[in-house]
Amino acid sequence: MTAHHRIVVLGAGYAGLSAARRLARTAPDARITVVDARADLVERVRLHQALAGQSIPHRALRDLLGRKGIEFVQATVTGIGRTDRRIALADGSDLGYDTLVYALGSGADVDSVAGVRDYAHTVATLADVERVRALGGRVAVVGGGATGIETAAELAEARPDLRIALVGAEEPGAWLSAKARKHIRAVFDRLGVEVHAGTKVVEVSPTGLRSADGGVIEAETVLWTTGFAVPQLAAAAGLAVDGRGRILVDDALRSSDPNVYAAGDSAVIPGPDGRELRMACATALPTGAYAATAVAARLRGERPAPLRFRYHFHCLSLGRRDGVIQFVRPDDAMTDRVLTGRTAAWFKELIVRGASRVARP
């Protein structure tokens, strides 16, 4: 291994921190730097709790990384120079690298539907949540995926004074088993969440939503949880990407540039059956760690073994006292095994705490 080989990890989410943690062990002679615009590690999977007024952990990234001898640079990345191997930062400075691990994650898509950017709030980052001031009256949560379900349930449990509506083109949890979907509906009924399934939102206005069939759902606050967007830095740098800007990688998470690896939400990662892995903490953590393993192997002059990956379950919290744990096959196909109720809530909390420990260097 070349002494002082410079490895830069872009992003301090689950994938980026998992990569940095593994690199500190497997590439001890390398100089490892993590770059992120945020100063603190905030668990993204707890943001719906913060929205409901709960306190969630904040940990200073500089302290967490420094304990393992990893340099932290708080900055916004504005460009990737592949020829000179320099990372341009918003303050006008730059940072050199020999190997780059791209793990910038994803954020909310606020431009695909009219009015979202101007009139809706998102819950993709802590900054998004902090911009939601006072919640009152009727709140429309758009999106029947995991974030929408968890947000609607958390708010309904913590704020019974609110009228919560969950609006989505499909049934909440449509990808889950019938048993899991039935339980989600039962919890929403108990919490008083009004479900509008089969409703495609085409516009957000100052007073609510307009659907494709011309219907109107009034709301004082709209929370947008459907769709995602990734930074366009990879595309701008000329890396091979998909139509959304996610980096295309091989079975060792290497991009079209042999000096650039990618993991987590910002990469298109082939799964066990050829289907791409889903965007989730359950994907980000192991792919971040594997990217580090692949980088370390290359530095030793070895060819890394292909990524071996399997899923175990989907975890959804439904407030603090209920949840759904949907067990899956290795290829993420649903099984009939489901945990619900307080047992599922306890299980989900253990998983979240475990993910936080794994991500911390």
Tab-separated table of C-alpha atoms in Angstrom, residues 8-23 33-47 59-62 64-65 70 72-73 75 77 101-107 124-126 231 263-266 280-289 291-292 352 354-361:
chain	number	residue	atom	x	y	z
A	8	VAL	CA	-11.787	11.108	0.453
A	9	VAL	CA	-15.285	10.026	1.474
A	10	LEU	CA	-18.027	12.380	0.308
A	11	GLY	CA	-20.993	12.235	2.695
A	12	ALA	CA	-21.313	11.441	6.404
A	13	GLY	CA	-24.555	9.512	6.329
A	14	TYR	CA	-24.889	5.792	6.961
A	15	ALA	CA	-22.921	4.750	3.862
A	16	GLY	CA	-20.162	7.336	4.237
A	17	LEU	CA	-19.548	6.714	7.927
A	18	SER	CA	-19.694	2.958	7.439
A	19	ALA	CA	-17.023	3.309	4.732
A	20	ALA	CA	-14.831	5.583	6.842
A	21	ARG	CA	-15.066	3.253	9.828
A	22	ARG	CA	-14.008	0.226	7.789
A	23	LEU	CA	-11.211	2.159	6.033
A	33	THR	CA	-10.917	12.486	4.991
A	34	VAL	CA	-14.705	12.719	5.270
A	35	VAL	CA	-16.485	15.736	3.776
A	36	ASP	CA	-20.037	16.747	4.682
A	37	ALA	CA	-21.980	20.004	4.809
A	38	ARG	CA	-23.363	19.132	8.249
A	39	ALA	CA	-21.458	19.437	11.512
A	40	ASP	CA	-23.404	16.698	13.294
A	41	LEU	CA	-24.461	13.132	12.724
A	42	VAL	CA	-28.249	13.045	12.852
A	43	GLU	CA	-30.022	9.714	12.383
A	44	ARG	CA	-32.146	10.156	9.281
A	45	VAL	CA	-34.421	7.290	10.299
A	46	ARG	CA	-35.487	9.332	13.350
A	47	LEU	CA	-36.455	12.539	11.559
A	59	ARG	CA	-23.220	13.817	17.606
A	60	ALA	CA	-20.388	16.066	16.437
A	61	LEU	CA	-18.832	14.485	13.352
A	62	ARG	CA	-15.435	16.031	14.013
A	64	LEU	CA	-16.626	10.981	16.190
A	65	LEU	CA	-14.205	10.791	13.281
A	70	ILE	CA	-10.086	10.400	10.400
A	72	PHE	CA	-13.349	15.801	8.917
A	73	VAL	CA	-13.991	18.750	6.613
A	75	ALA	CA	-18.033	21.906	3.572
A	77	VAL	CA	-18.948	20.009	-2.413
A	101	VAL	CA	-15.788	7.116	-2.116
A	102	TYR	CA	-18.976	8.862	-3.242
A	103	ALA	CA	-21.720	8.513	-0.616
A	104	LEU	CA	-23.681	11.748	-0.794
A	105	GLY	CA	-27.039	10.019	-0.361
A	106	SER	CA	-30.367	11.406	-1.501
A	107	GLY	CA	-32.802	14.175	-0.693
A	124	ALA	CA	-35.389	14.316	4.211
A	125	THR	CA	-32.938	16.218	6.456
A	126	LEU	CA	-32.918	17.802	9.890
A	231	PRO	CA	-26.840	15.515	-6.181
A	263	ALA	CA	-22.275	3.379	-2.091
A	264	GLY	CA	-25.691	3.999	-0.584
A	265	ASP	CA	-28.548	5.970	-2.139
A	266	SER	CA	-26.358	7.734	-4.702
A	280	ALA	CA	-32.481	2.279	2.671
A	281	CYS	CA	-30.313	2.273	5.745
A	282	ALA	CA	-30.230	-1.514	5.345
A	283	THR	CA	-28.473	-0.977	2.012
A	284	ALA	CA	-26.297	2.008	2.895
A	285	LEU	CA	-24.504	0.461	5.869
A	286	PRO	CA	-23.265	-2.772	4.255
A	287	THR	CA	-22.491	-1.195	0.875
A	288	GLY	CA	-20.494	1.575	2.539
A	289	ALA	CA	-18.481	-1.025	4.457
A	291	ALA	CA	-16.785	-0.128	-0.708
A	292	ALA	CA	-14.083	0.378	1.922
A	352	VAL	CA	-32.128	1.931	14.763
A	354	GLY	CA	-27.678	-0.758	16.139
A	355	ALA	CA	-27.454	1.143	12.852
A	356	SER	CA	-26.227	4.205	14.701
A	357	ARG	CA	-23.501	2.216	16.453
A	358	VAL	CA	-22.376	0.598	13.208
A	359	ALA	CA	-22.176	3.940	11.416
A	360	ARG	CA	-20.159	5.616	14.147
A	361	PRO	CA	-16.416	5.321	13.536
